[in-house]
Coordinates of C-alpha atoms in Angstrom, one line a residue:
Chain N
M10 CA -41.6 -19.8 -237.1
Q11 CA -41.3 -19.3 -240.9
K12 CA -39.0 -20.1 -243.7
L13 CA -37.0 -17.4 -245.3
G14 CA -35.7 -17.8 -248.8
T15 CA -34.2 -21.1 -249.7
Q16 CA -33.1 -22.6 -246.4
T17 CA -33.4 -20.2 -243.4
I18 CA -35.7 -20.6 -240.4
K19 CA -36.9 -17.3 -238.8
F20 CA -38.1 -17.7 -235.2
D21 CA -41.1 -15.4 -234.6
R22 CA -41.1 -16.0 -230.9
P23 CA -37.4 -16.5 -230.5
P24 CA -36.5 -19.1 -227.9
T25 CA -33.9 -18.3 -225.2
V26 CA -30.6 -19.9 -224.6
L27 CA -31.3 -20.3 -220.9
E28 CA -28.0 -21.7 -219.7
T29 CA -24.8 -23.4 -220.9
A30 CA -22.1 -25.5 -219.3
S31 CA -18.6 -26.6 -220.5
I32 CA -16.0 -29.1 -219.4
V33 CA -12.6 -29.3 -221.0
G34 CA -9.5 -31.5 -220.8
P35 CA -6.1 -30.5 -219.6
K36 CA -4.7 -29.2 -222.8
E37 CA -7.7 -26.9 -223.4
A38 CA -7.2 -25.8 -219.8
Q39 CA -3.8 -24.4 -220.7
G40 CA -5.3 -22.5 -223.7
P41 CA -6.3 -18.9 -223.9
L42 CA -10.0 -19.5 -223.1
A43 CA -9.4 -21.5 -219.9
K44 CA -11.0 -19.0 -217.6
Y45 CA -14.4 -19.2 -219.4
F46 CA -14.9 -22.9 -218.9
D47 CA -16.9 -24.3 -216.0
M48 CA -14.6 -27.2 -215.3
L49 CA -11.0 -28.0 -216.2
L50 CA -9.9 -31.7 -216.0
E51 CA -6.5 -32.6 -214.8
D52 CA -6.2 -35.8 -216.8
E53 CA -7.8 -37.3 -219.8
F54 CA -9.0 -40.5 -218.1
W55 CA -10.9 -38.6 -215.3
G56 CA -10.7 -41.7 -213.2
E57 CA -12.1 -44.0 -215.8
K58 CA -10.5 -47.1 -217.4
T59 CA -10.9 -46.2 -221.1
W60 CA -11.0 -43.1 -223.3
E61 CA -14.5 -43.9 -224.3
K62 CA -15.7 -44.1 -220.7
A63 CA -14.0 -40.9 -219.9
E64 CA -15.7 -39.1 -222.8
S65 CA -19.1 -40.5 -221.6
K66 CA -18.4 -39.2 -218.2
I67 CA -17.5 -35.7 -219.6
I68 CA -20.8 -35.3 -221.5
K69 CA -22.8 -36.7 -218.6
Q70 CA -21.3 -34.2 -216.2
A71 CA -21.6 -31.4 -218.6
V72 CA -25.3 -32.2 -218.9
N73 CA -25.8 -32.5 -215.2
L74 CA -23.9 -29.2 -214.7
V75 CA -26.1 -27.2 -217.1
I76 CA -29.2 -28.6 -215.4
T77 CA -27.9 -27.5 -212.0
K78 CA -26.8 -24.1 -213.3
S79 CA -30.2 -23.5 -214.9
G80 CA -31.9 -24.1 -211.6
L81 CA -34.6 -26.0 -213.4
P82 CA -35.9 -29.3 -211.9
A83 CA -34.7 -32.1 -214.1
D84 CA -38.2 -33.2 -214.9
S85 CA -39.1 -29.9 -216.4
I86 CA -36.7 -30.6 -219.3
D87 CA -38.8 -32.1 -222.0
Y88 CA -36.4 -33.5 -224.5
C89 CA -32.7 -33.7 -225.2
F90 CA -30.5 -33.9 -228.3
A91 CA -26.9 -35.1 -228.1
G92 CA -24.2 -36.5 -230.3
D93 CA -20.5 -37.2 -230.6
L94 CA -17.9 -38.7 -232.9
L95 CA -17.5 -42.2 -231.7
N96 CA -19.2 -45.0 -233.6
Q97 CA -23.0 -44.9 -233.2
C98 CA -22.6 -42.0 -230.8
I99 CA -21.8 -44.2 -227.8
S100 CA -20.4 -41.3 -225.7
S101 CA -23.8 -39.6 -225.7
S102 CA -26.0 -42.5 -225.3
F103 CA -23.9 -44.2 -222.6
G104 CA -23.3 -40.9 -220.8
L105 CA -27.0 -40.0 -220.8
R106 CA -28.6 -43.4 -220.3
E107 CA -29.4 -42.5 -216.7
L108 CA -30.7 -39.0 -217.5
N109 CA -34.3 -40.1 -217.8
I110 CA -35.2 -37.4 -220.3
P111 CA -36.6 -38.4 -223.8
Y112 CA -33.5 -38.6 -226.0
F113 CA -32.6 -38.0 -229.6
G114 CA -29.2 -39.2 -230.6
I115 CA -27.9 -37.0 -233.5
F116 CA -24.9 -37.1 -235.7
G117 CA -23.5 -34.1 -237.6
A118 CA -19.8 -34.9 -237.0
C119 CA -18.4 -31.7 -235.5
S120 CA -21.5 -29.7 -236.4
T121 CA -23.5 -31.7 -233.9
F122 CA -23.7 -29.0 -231.3
V123 CA -25.4 -26.4 -233.5
E124 CA -27.5 -29.2 -235.2
G125 CA -28.9 -29.9 -231.7
M126 CA -29.3 -26.3 -230.9
I127 CA -31.4 -25.7 -234.0
L128 CA -33.6 -28.7 -233.4
S129 CA -34.0 -27.7 -229.8
S130 CA -35.1 -24.2 -230.9
I131 CA -37.6 -25.6 -233.4
L132 CA -39.1 -27.9 -230.7
A133 CA -39.3 -25.1 -228.2
E134 CA -40.9 -22.6 -230.5
S135 CA -43.3 -25.1 -231.9
G136 CA -44.9 -25.5 -228.6
A137 CA -44.0 -29.1 -228.2
A138 CA -41.6 -28.4 -225.5
N139 CA -40.8 -25.7 -222.9
N140 CA -37.2 -26.7 -222.2
V141 CA -34.9 -28.7 -224.5
L142 CA -31.4 -29.7 -223.7
F143 CA -28.6 -30.2 -226.3
A144 CA -25.1 -31.4 -225.9
A145 CA -22.0 -32.6 -227.8
S146 CA -18.7 -34.1 -226.9
S147 CA -15.3 -35.2 -228.3
H148 CA -12.1 -36.6 -226.8
F149 CA -8.7 -36.3 -228.3
C150 CA -7.6 -39.8 -227.4
S151 CA -10.8 -41.7 -228.4
A152 CA -10.9 -39.8 -231.7
E153 CA -7.2 -40.5 -232.4
K154 CA -7.9 -44.2 -231.7
Q155 CA -10.9 -44.4 -233.9
F156 CA -9.9 -42.2 -236.8
R157 CA -6.1 -42.2 -236.8
F158 CA -3.4 -44.2 -235.0
P159 CA -2.7 -45.5 -231.5
L160 CA -1.5 -42.7 -229.2
E161 CA 1.9 -44.2 -228.7
L162 CA 2.7 -44.6 -232.4
G163 CA 5.7 -42.4 -233.2
N164 CA 4.4 -40.5 -236.2
Q165 CA 4.5 -36.8 -237.2
R166 CA 1.5 -34.7 -237.6
P167 CA 1.5 -32.6 -240.8
P168 CA 1.1 -28.8 -240.4
T169 CA -2.4 -29.0 -241.8
S170 CA -3.6 -31.4 -239.1
Q171 CA -5.9 -30.3 -236.3
W172 CA -6.1 -31.2 -232.7
T173 CA -9.4 -32.8 -231.4
V174 CA -10.7 -30.9 -228.4
T175 CA -11.3 -33.0 -225.3
G176 CA -14.5 -31.8 -223.6
S177 CA -18.2 -31.3 -223.8
G178 CA -20.6 -28.4 -224.1
A179 CA -24.2 -28.5 -223.2
G180 CA -27.1 -25.9 -223.2
I181 CA -30.7 -25.5 -222.5
I182 CA -33.1 -23.8 -224.9
S183 CA -36.2 -22.4 -223.3
S184 CA -39.5 -21.3 -225.0
S185 CA -39.7 -18.3 -222.6
G186 CA -36.9 -16.2 -221.2
T187 CA -35.0 -13.0 -221.4
G188 CA -32.4 -14.0 -223.9
P189 CA -30.0 -14.4 -225.5
F190 CA -32.4 -15.3 -228.2
V191 CA -32.1 -17.7 -231.1
T192 CA -33.5 -15.6 -234.0
H193 CA -32.6 -17.4 -237.2
A194 CA -31.1 -20.7 -238.2
T195 CA -29.7 -21.7 -241.5
P196 CA -29.2 -25.5 -241.7
G197 CA -26.5 -26.3 -244.3
K198 CA -26.4 -28.5 -247.3
I199 CA -23.8 -31.2 -247.8
V200 CA -21.0 -29.8 -249.8
D201 CA -18.2 -31.9 -251.2
K202 CA -15.4 -30.2 -253.2
G203 CA -13.4 -33.4 -253.5
I204 CA -10.8 -32.9 -250.8
K205 CA -9.5 -36.4 -249.7
D206 CA -6.8 -35.5 -247.2
A207 CA -8.1 -36.4 -243.8
N208 CA -5.2 -34.3 -242.4
N209 CA -6.7 -31.2 -243.9
M210 CA -10.3 -31.1 -242.5
G211 CA -10.5 -27.3 -242.5
A212 CA -10.0 -27.2 -246.2
A213 CA -12.6 -30.0 -246.7
M214 CA -15.2 -28.1 -244.7
A215 CA -14.6 -24.5 -245.7
P216 CA -16.7 -24.7 -248.9
S217 CA -19.8 -25.8 -246.8
V218 CA -19.3 -22.7 -244.6
V219 CA -19.2 -20.5 -247.7
D220 CA -22.4 -22.2 -249.0
T221 CA -24.3 -21.7 -245.7
L222 CA -23.0 -18.1 -245.2
L223 CA -24.1 -17.1 -248.7
A224 CA -27.6 -18.7 -248.2
H225 CA -27.9 -17.0 -244.8
F226 CA -27.1 -13.6 -246.0
K227 CA -29.3 -14.0 -249.1
D228 CA -32.2 -15.4 -247.1
T229 CA -32.1 -12.8 -244.3
G230 CA -31.0 -9.8 -246.3
R231 CA -28.3 -9.3 -243.7
N232 CA -24.6 -8.4 -244.3
P233 CA -21.5 -9.7 -242.4
S234 CA -21.3 -6.4 -240.7
Y235 CA -24.7 -7.0 -239.1
Y236 CA -23.0 -9.4 -236.6
D237 CA -20.6 -8.5 -233.9
A238 CA -19.0 -11.9 -234.5
I239 CA -19.2 -14.6 -237.0
I240 CA -17.7 -17.7 -235.6
T241 CA -17.2 -21.0 -237.3
G242 CA -16.8 -24.3 -235.5
D243 CA -13.5 -26.0 -236.3
L244 CA -12.0 -24.9 -239.6
G245 CA -8.7 -24.0 -238.0
Y246 CA -6.2 -21.5 -239.5
I247 CA -6.2 -22.9 -243.0
G248 CA -10.0 -23.2 -243.3
K249 CA -10.5 -19.8 -241.8
E250 CA -8.3 -18.2 -244.4
I251 CA -10.1 -20.1 -247.2
V252 CA -13.5 -18.8 -246.0
I253 CA -12.3 -15.2 -245.9
E254 CA -10.8 -15.4 -249.4
M255 CA -13.7 -17.3 -250.9
M256 CA -16.3 -15.0 -249.4
Q257 CA -14.4 -12.1 -250.9
T258 CA -14.9 -13.6 -254.4
Y259 CA -18.7 -13.4 -253.7
G260 CA -18.4 -9.8 -252.7
Y261 CA -18.6 -10.3 -248.9
N262 CA -16.0 -9.0 -246.5
V263 CA -16.2 -11.2 -243.4
K264 CA -12.6 -10.5 -242.3
P265 CA -13.2 -7.9 -239.6
N266 CA -15.6 -9.8 -237.4
Y267 CA -14.9 -13.4 -238.4
N268 CA -13.1 -16.0 -236.3
D269 CA -13.0 -19.7 -235.7
C270 CA -13.4 -21.7 -232.5
G271 CA -10.5 -24.0 -233.5
V272 CA -8.3 -20.9 -233.8
L273 CA -9.5 -19.4 -230.5
I274 CA -9.3 -22.4 -228.2
F275 CA -5.5 -23.1 -228.4
D276 CA -2.4 -21.0 -228.5
K277 CA -0.9 -22.2 -231.8
E278 CA 2.7 -21.3 -231.0
K279 CA 2.9 -22.5 -227.4
Q280 CA 0.6 -25.5 -227.7
D281 CA 1.9 -26.9 -231.0
T282 CA -1.6 -27.6 -232.3
H283 CA -0.7 -27.0 -235.9
S284 CA -3.9 -25.8 -237.8
G285 CA -6.0 -25.4 -234.6
G286 CA -8.7 -27.3 -232.7
S287 CA -11.4 -29.6 -234.0
G288 CA -14.0 -32.0 -232.9
C289 CA -17.6 -31.6 -231.6
A290 CA -16.4 -30.2 -228.4
C291 CA -14.5 -27.4 -230.1
C292 CA -17.5 -25.3 -231.0
A293 CA -19.5 -26.7 -228.1
T294 CA -17.1 -25.6 -225.4
V295 CA -16.2 -22.3 -227.1
F296 CA -19.9 -21.4 -227.4
S297 CA -20.9 -22.7 -224.0
G298 CA -17.9 -21.2 -222.3
Y299 CA -16.6 -18.1 -224.0
L300 CA -19.3 -16.9 -226.5
F301 CA -22.2 -17.4 -224.1
H302 CA -20.3 -15.4 -221.5
E303 CA -19.7 -12.6 -223.9
L304 CA -23.4 -12.5 -224.9
K305 CA -24.4 -12.4 -221.2
E306 CA -21.9 -9.6 -220.6
K307 CA -23.3 -7.8 -223.6
K308 CA -19.8 -7.6 -225.2
Y309 CA -21.3 -9.3 -228.2
K310 CA -24.9 -8.5 -229.0
K311 CA -25.3 -10.4 -232.2
I312 CA -23.4 -13.5 -233.2
L313 CA -23.6 -16.0 -236.0
L314 CA -22.3 -19.4 -234.9
I315 CA -21.6 -21.8 -237.8
A316 CA -20.6 -25.3 -236.7
T317 CA -18.8 -27.4 -239.3
G318 CA -18.7 -31.1 -239.7
A319 CA -16.7 -33.5 -241.9
L320 CA -19.0 -36.3 -242.7
M321 CA -16.6 -39.2 -243.3
N322 CA -15.3 -42.2 -241.4
S323 CA -12.2 -44.3 -241.5
T324 CA -13.7 -46.8 -243.9
S325 CA -14.7 -44.1 -246.4
S326 CA -11.1 -42.6 -246.2
Q327 CA -9.5 -46.0 -246.8
Q328 CA -11.8 -46.5 -249.8
G329 CA -10.5 -43.3 -251.3
E330 CA -13.7 -41.3 -250.9
S331 CA -13.6 -37.5 -250.6
I332 CA -14.7 -35.7 -247.5
P333 CA -18.2 -34.2 -247.6
G334 CA -18.6 -31.1 -245.4
I335 CA -21.6 -29.6 -243.7
A336 CA -22.1 -26.3 -241.9
H337 CA -25.1 -25.2 -239.8
A338 CA -25.6 -21.6 -238.9
I339 CA -27.5 -20.1 -236.0
S340 CA -28.0 -16.5 -235.0
V341 CA -28.0 -15.7 -231.3
E342 CA -28.9 -12.1 -230.4
I343 CA -29.7 -10.2 -227.2
Chain Q
M21 CA -8.8 -14.1 -256.5
E22 CA -11.1 -15.7 -259.0
K23 CA -14.3 -17.5 -258.1
I24 CA -13.7 -21.2 -257.5
E25 CA -16.1 -23.4 -259.5
T26 CA -14.7 -26.9 -260.1
N27 CA -13.2 -29.4 -257.6
K28 CA -9.9 -29.2 -259.5
Q29 CA -9.7 -25.5 -259.0
Y30 CA -10.4 -25.9 -255.3
Q31 CA -7.9 -28.7 -254.9
D32 CA -5.2 -26.5 -256.6
Y33 CA -6.2 -23.6 -254.4
V34 CA -6.0 -25.7 -251.2
D35 CA -2.6 -27.1 -252.2
K36 CA -1.4 -23.6 -252.5
K37 CA -2.9 -22.5 -249.2
S38 CA -1.8 -25.4 -247.1
P39 CA 1.6 -25.0 -245.5
N40 CA 4.2 -27.7 -246.4
S41 CA 6.0 -29.8 -243.8
P42 CA 9.3 -28.3 -242.8
I43 CA 11.1 -30.8 -244.9
L44 CA 14.7 -29.7 -244.4
K45 CA 14.4 -29.7 -240.7
N46 CA 12.5 -33.1 -240.8
C47 CA 15.2 -34.6 -243.0
F48 CA 18.0 -33.4 -240.9
N49 CA 16.4 -34.9 -237.7
A50 CA 15.6 -38.1 -239.6
F51 CA 19.2 -38.3 -240.8
W52 CA 20.9 -38.1 -237.5
V53 CA 18.5 -40.0 -235.4
G54 CA 18.2 -42.8 -238.0
G55 CA 22.0 -42.8 -238.4
L56 CA 22.4 -43.0 -234.6
I57 CA 20.1 -45.9 -234.3
C58 CA 22.0 -47.8 -237.0
T59 CA 25.2 -47.0 -235.3
I60 CA 24.0 -48.4 -232.0
G61 CA 23.0 -51.5 -234.0
Q62 CA 26.5 -51.7 -235.5
L63 CA 28.0 -51.5 -232.0
I64 CA 25.9 -54.4 -230.8
L65 CA 26.8 -56.3 -233.9
D66 CA 30.5 -55.7 -233.3
I67 CA 30.2 -56.7 -229.6
C68 CA 28.6 -60.0 -230.7
A69 CA 31.2 -60.6 -233.3
Y70 CA 33.9 -59.9 -230.7
R71 CA 32.4 -62.5 -228.5
G72 CA 32.8 -64.9 -231.4
L73 CA 29.1 -65.2 -232.4
N74 CA 28.4 -65.8 -236.1
E75 CA 26.9 -63.2 -238.4
E76 CA 23.4 -64.6 -238.4
V77 CA 23.1 -64.9 -234.6
S78 CA 24.7 -61.4 -234.2
G79 CA 22.1 -59.9 -236.6
T80 CA 19.2 -61.5 -234.7
I81 CA 20.5 -60.4 -231.3
T82 CA 20.9 -56.9 -232.7
S83 CA 17.3 -56.8 -233.9
I84 CA 16.0 -58.2 -230.7
I85 CA 17.9 -55.6 -228.6
L86 CA 16.8 -52.7 -230.7
I87 CA 13.2 -54.0 -230.7
G88 CA 13.4 -54.4 -227.0
I89 CA 14.7 -50.8 -226.4
S90 CA 11.9 -49.4 -228.7
A91 CA 9.2 -51.5 -226.9
F92 CA 10.5 -50.2 -223.6
L93 CA 10.5 -46.6 -224.7
T94 CA 7.0 -47.1 -226.2
G95 CA 5.8 -48.5 -222.8
L96 CA 7.2 -45.5 -221.0
N97 CA 5.2 -43.2 -223.3
L98 CA 8.5 -41.8 -224.7
F99 CA 8.7 -43.2 -228.2
N100 CA 6.0 -41.0 -229.7
R101 CA 8.0 -38.0 -228.7
I102 CA 11.0 -39.4 -230.4
G103 CA 8.9 -40.2 -233.4
K104 CA 7.4 -36.7 -233.5
F105 CA 10.9 -35.2 -233.5
A106 CA 12.7 -37.7 -235.8
G107 CA 9.9 -38.8 -238.1
A108 CA 11.3 -41.4 -240.5
G109 CA 14.5 -41.5 -238.4
S110 CA 12.8 -43.7 -235.8
L111 CA 10.1 -45.1 -238.1
I112 CA 12.3 -46.7 -240.8
P113 CA 14.8 -48.6 -238.5
I114 CA 13.5 -51.8 -236.9
T115 CA 12.6 -49.6 -233.9
G116 CA 9.6 -48.3 -235.9
F117 CA 8.4 -51.8 -236.6
S118 CA 8.6 -52.6 -232.9
N119 CA 6.7 -49.4 -232.0
S120 CA 4.0 -50.2 -234.6
I121 CA 3.3 -53.5 -232.8
V122 CA 3.6 -52.3 -229.2
S123 CA 1.6 -49.1 -229.6
P124 CA -1.7 -50.8 -230.8
A125 CA -1.2 -53.6 -228.2
M126 CA -1.2 -50.9 -225.5
E127 CA -4.0 -48.9 -227.0
Y128 CA -6.5 -51.8 -227.6
K129 CA -5.9 -53.4 -224.2
S130 CA -9.3 -51.8 -223.3
E131 CA -11.0 -54.2 -225.7
G132 CA -9.5 -57.2 -223.8
Y133 CA -6.5 -59.5 -224.4
I134 CA -7.9 -61.6 -227.2
M135 CA -9.8 -59.3 -229.5
G136 CA -8.0 -56.2 -228.3
V137 CA -4.3 -56.9 -227.7
G138 CA -4.1 -60.1 -229.7
A139 CA -6.1 -59.1 -232.8
K140 CA -5.3 -55.4 -233.0
M141 CA -1.5 -55.7 -232.4
F142 CA -1.0 -56.0 -236.2
T143 CA -3.2 -53.1 -237.4
V144 CA -0.1 -51.2 -238.4
A145 CA 2.7 -53.8 -238.6
G146 CA 0.5 -56.6 -240.1
P147 CA 1.0 -55.3 -243.7
V148 CA 4.7 -55.2 -243.2
L149 CA 4.7 -59.0 -242.4
V150 CA 2.2 -59.8 -245.2
F151 CA 4.2 -58.0 -247.9
G152 CA 7.7 -58.7 -246.5
I153 CA 7.1 -62.5 -246.2
S154 CA 5.1 -62.8 -249.5
A155 CA 7.9 -60.9 -251.3
S156 CA 10.5 -63.2 -249.8
I157 CA 8.6 -66.4 -250.8
L158 CA 8.4 -65.0 -254.4
V159 CA 12.1 -64.3 -254.3
G160 CA 12.7 -67.8 -253.2
I161 CA 10.5 -69.3 -256.0
V162 CA 12.1 -67.1 -258.6
Y163 CA 15.6 -68.1 -257.4
L164 CA 14.4 -71.8 -257.6
I165 CA 13.3 -71.3 -261.2
F166 CA 16.6 -69.8 -262.3
N167 CA 18.7 -72.4 -260.5
T168 CA 16.7 -75.6 -261.0
Q169 CA 19.7 -77.5 -262.4
S170 CA 21.9 -77.0 -259.4
I171 CA 19.2 -77.7 -256.8
T172 CA 17.5 -81.0 -256.1
L173 CA 13.8 -80.7 -255.6
V174 CA 12.5 -82.3 -252.4
Chain B
M28 CA 37.1 -53.9 -223.3
D29 CA 40.0 -51.8 -224.5
M30 CA 40.9 -54.5 -226.9
F31 CA 37.4 -54.4 -228.3
F32 CA 37.4 -50.7 -229.0
Q33 CA 40.8 -51.0 -230.6
S34 CA 39.3 -53.6 -232.9
L35 CA 36.7 -51.2 -234.3
N36 CA 37.1 -49.4 -237.5
I37 CA 36.0 -45.8 -237.4
M38 CA 35.2 -45.7 -241.1
D39 CA 32.7 -48.6 -240.7
Y40 CA 30.8 -46.5 -238.2
V41 CA 30.9 -43.4 -240.4
W42 CA 29.4 -45.3 -243.4
C43 CA 26.9 -47.1 -241.1
F44 CA 25.7 -43.7 -239.8
V45 CA 25.6 -42.0 -243.2
V46 CA 23.9 -44.9 -245.1
G47 CA 21.4 -45.6 -242.3
G48 CA 20.6 -41.9 -242.0
L49 CA 20.2 -41.5 -245.8
I50 CA 17.7 -44.4 -246.0
C51 CA 15.7 -42.7 -243.3
V52 CA 15.9 -39.4 -245.2
I53 CA 14.4 -41.1 -248.3
G54 CA 11.5 -42.2 -246.1
Q55 CA 11.1 -38.7 -244.7
I56 CA 11.0 -37.1 -248.1
L57 CA 8.3 -39.6 -249.2
I58 CA 6.2 -38.8 -246.1
D59 CA 6.5 -35.1 -246.5
K60 CA 6.2 -34.8 -250.2
T61 CA 3.6 -37.5 -251.1
K62 CA 1.4 -37.7 -247.9
I63 CA 1.9 -41.5 -248.0
T64 CA 1.0 -42.8 -244.5
S65 CA 3.8 -44.3 -242.4
A66 CA 2.3 -47.8 -242.7
R67 CA 2.6 -47.6 -246.5
I68 CA 6.1 -46.4 -246.2
L69 CA 7.1 -49.4 -244.1
V70 CA 5.4 -51.8 -246.6
L71 CA 7.1 -50.1 -249.5
F72 CA 10.5 -50.3 -247.8
V73 CA 10.3 -53.9 -246.7
T74 CA 9.2 -55.0 -250.2
L75 CA 11.9 -53.0 -251.8
G76 CA 14.4 -54.5 -249.4
A77 CA 13.2 -58.0 -250.3
I78 CA 13.4 -57.4 -254.0
L79 CA 16.9 -55.8 -253.9
G80 CA 18.0 -58.6 -251.5
G81 CA 16.7 -61.2 -254.0
L82 CA 18.6 -59.5 -256.9
G83 CA 21.7 -59.5 -254.8
V84 CA 22.1 -55.7 -254.9
Y85 CA 21.3 -55.1 -251.3
Q86 CA 24.2 -57.4 -250.3
Y87 CA 26.7 -54.7 -251.6
L88 CA 25.1 -52.1 -249.3
V89 CA 25.2 -54.5 -246.3
D90 CA 28.9 -55.2 -247.0
F91 CA 29.6 -51.5 -247.2
A92 CA 27.5 -50.1 -244.4
G93 CA 26.8 -53.0 -242.0
A94 CA 24.0 -52.1 -239.6
G95 CA 23.4 -49.0 -241.6
A96 CA 21.8 -51.3 -244.2
T97 CA 20.5 -54.1 -242.0
V98 CA 18.8 -52.0 -239.2
P99 CA 16.4 -50.1 -241.4
I100 CA 13.2 -52.0 -242.4
T101 CA 14.7 -52.5 -245.9
G102 CA 17.2 -54.7 -244.1
F103 CA 14.4 -56.7 -242.7
G104 CA 13.1 -57.3 -246.2
Y105 CA 16.7 -58.2 -247.3
N106 CA 17.0 -60.6 -244.4
L107 CA 13.7 -62.3 -245.4
A108 CA 14.8 -62.7 -249.0
K109 CA 18.2 -63.9 -248.1
G110 CA 16.7 -66.5 -245.8
A111 CA 14.3 -67.6 -248.5
I112 CA 17.2 -68.1 -251.0
K113 CA 19.2 -70.0 -248.4
G114 CA 16.1 -72.1 -247.6
V115 CA 15.7 -73.0 -251.3
Q116 CA 19.3 -74.0 -251.5
E117 CA 18.8 -76.4 -248.6
Y118 CA 15.2 -77.6 -249.0
G119 CA 14.1 -76.6 -252.5
L120 CA 10.6 -75.3 -252.9
L121 CA 9.8 -75.9 -249.3
G122 CA 12.7 -73.6 -248.3
A123 CA 11.1 -70.7 -250.0
F124 CA 8.3 -71.0 -247.5
I125 CA 10.4 -71.6 -244.3
G126 CA 13.6 -69.8 -245.1
G127 CA 12.5 -66.2 -244.9
T128 CA 10.4 -66.3 -241.8
R129 CA 13.1 -68.5 -240.1
A130 CA 15.7 -65.8 -240.7
A131 CA 13.5 -63.1 -239.3
A132 CA 11.9 -65.2 -236.6
G133 CA 13.9 -63.6 -233.7
G134 CA 12.8 -60.1 -234.6
I135 CA 9.1 -61.0 -235.2
S136 CA 8.8 -63.0 -232.1
A137 CA 10.5 -60.4 -230.0
A138 CA 8.2 -57.6 -231.3
I139 CA 5.1 -59.7 -230.6
F140 CA 6.3 -60.8 -227.1
F141 CA 7.4 -57.3 -226.1
G142 CA 4.1 -55.9 -227.4
Y143 CA 2.2 -58.4 -225.2
I144 CA 4.3 -57.6 -222.2
A145 CA 3.9 -53.9 -222.7
S146 CA 0.1 -54.2 -222.9
L147 CA 0.2 -56.0 -219.6
I148 CA 2.1 -53.3 -217.7
A149 CA 2.0 -50.0 -219.7
K150 CA -0.9 -47.7 -220.4
P151 CA -1.2 -45.2 -223.3
K152 CA -0.9 -41.6 -222.3
M153 CA -2.1 -38.4 -224.0
K154 CA 0.5 -36.8 -226.2
K155 CA 1.7 -33.6 -224.5
Q156 CA 2.2 -32.0 -227.9

C-alpha cells in the first residue's frame, strides 16, 4: 500500500471484492436494473411496523445474504463497516446488532458505501484482516420522513429533486482472491460551492466529484479513457451533466464512458423520478447488483466508482447553511 | 464553457442548468382544482343558508366538511396524489391545512400517541396557527386603539 | 331540492370559481418561482388574509366571491381577524384574545380531531410516483 500524489492510495497487493449482495424496494424492482438485484421487495414495510425497522431489516438481510453467497463461515469475517442516512446510523447498528462481527459505524451520507469499501480494502491489505464486510442502506420513506415531509402531505416535487432508493447493498473484501481487485482509492475532500437548495442535491455534490476525479487522474497519471466505465453514486441527471461540462473545462472528456447510478436505476419517463435516484442504497445496490455482475462477466474490465454524499441535515438546512459535498473514488479492475 | 471559480459563478451556472417547474401546467391545474374546491364550499354554504342557518354557522360548517373530506382522502392515501397534480390548488384551500395536520399525525404514529401523533401533528400546520392567531390578536389590538372612544374597556 | 337549485345564482359560482382559482394560482407561482416551501406559503397567506381582513379590504372580496375568498387559507386569516374585531367590540381588549380563535374554533378543532382519528385507523403508504 502506498500513497500516490496528493490523495490516492495504491494497493500493492490488491484485495479482491469477493462477493456482493443487493436488496431493493418495489419501485427499484420496476426499474431497468431489476434483473441484476438479488432480492426484490413487494412492499416497503417488509412485514415491519415502521419504515425504520424495515430499513434495518433490509440491511440485515443484505449482509446475511452476502455472507451466504460468499460461502464463508460467518466467524471468518473479521470486521464490518456499515452506515446509512438515519440519525446516528440506526438502520445499520440496529440491523447488525446480532451479527456478532466487530463493527464500525460510518457516515458519509450517500458516499458511505464506497467509504466502507475503501476502509475495508485498507484493512484487508494491511494484514489486519482477511475478510472485511461493508454495507449501506437507505429507504425512501424513512428518508422523506427525516429530511422532508410526511408521505401523505400533498406537495409537489420540483424537477431537480431526486428519489431516495429503497434498498441495501453489501460486499465482502478479501485479502486473497481472484478478483475483481481494488487497485486504487481516492478519498475525496469536502467541497462546498455554496448550493443551498436541498431539492438540488446533484448540483450540490457535482463539484466534489470534479475535485476527486481531477485528483485521481493527476495522482495516478490515468485518463478517463483508461476506464471502461466511470460511475458516480447519485448525482442524477443534472449533476451528471454538470460533471461532464466541468471536466471539459479542465481538459478531460469523460462523456463517452461516464454514467451515474441515480440515472441508471430508474426509468425517468415511466417512473417519474425527476432528476434520478439518490441515497446510500443508490450506489450500493447498483454496484452490488449491476456493476459487480458486469465485472464478473468481464463486460467491464476497469471501472471507477465514485460515491457522492451531501453532508447536511435538516437542522443545517433550516439554519440556512449551504450543502457540503464529498466524493470517494475506488478503482475496481479484473 | 469557462472554468468555474467562485461560488457565485457556480450558483449562476446551476440555475441555468436546472430545469424549471412546468409553471403553466402547474398554474392551470392549481386554478381549476382550487376553483373547484371553492365552488364545492360555495355549494355547502348555499345549502346551509337555504336551510336557514346564519352566515357564521354556515361558514364553520363549510370549513368542517371540507376539512373532513380532506382528512378522509389523506387517510385513504389519496390526497398526496391530488396534491402532486394540483399543487397550490389543493394546498391553499382549507383542505391543505387539514392535510398538513392529518399527514404528520399518520406519519408519526410510529413514535406513539403522545410524542408522535400529539406532538408532531403541528409540524407543518403549527406555524399557520401561530402566525394566523398572532396576526388576528394584533389586528384586534390595533382596532381597539383606533376605536377607543366608541368602546368601553372591560 | 329543485327550489334550492332555482335559488342559486350562476354568476356567484363563476366568480367563486375564478377568484378561488386565482388565489391558488398566486400560491403556485410563488412555489414554482421562489422555491418557498409550502409551509411558508401557508403562513404568508394566512397572515396576509388577517391583515387584509383587519383593514376591511378582504371583506370586499368575500362579498364578491363568497367561498372563493373564504375557503382559501387567506379566508382563514380573514376569519380570525374579523373574529378578533368582533371580540373587541364585545369585550374590549379581552376580545382581541378570544375573538379570533373563537371564530376559527370549528375548523381548528375539526382538523385536530380528524387528524387524531386518521392516526388511529390509517397508515401512511409509499407514494407510487
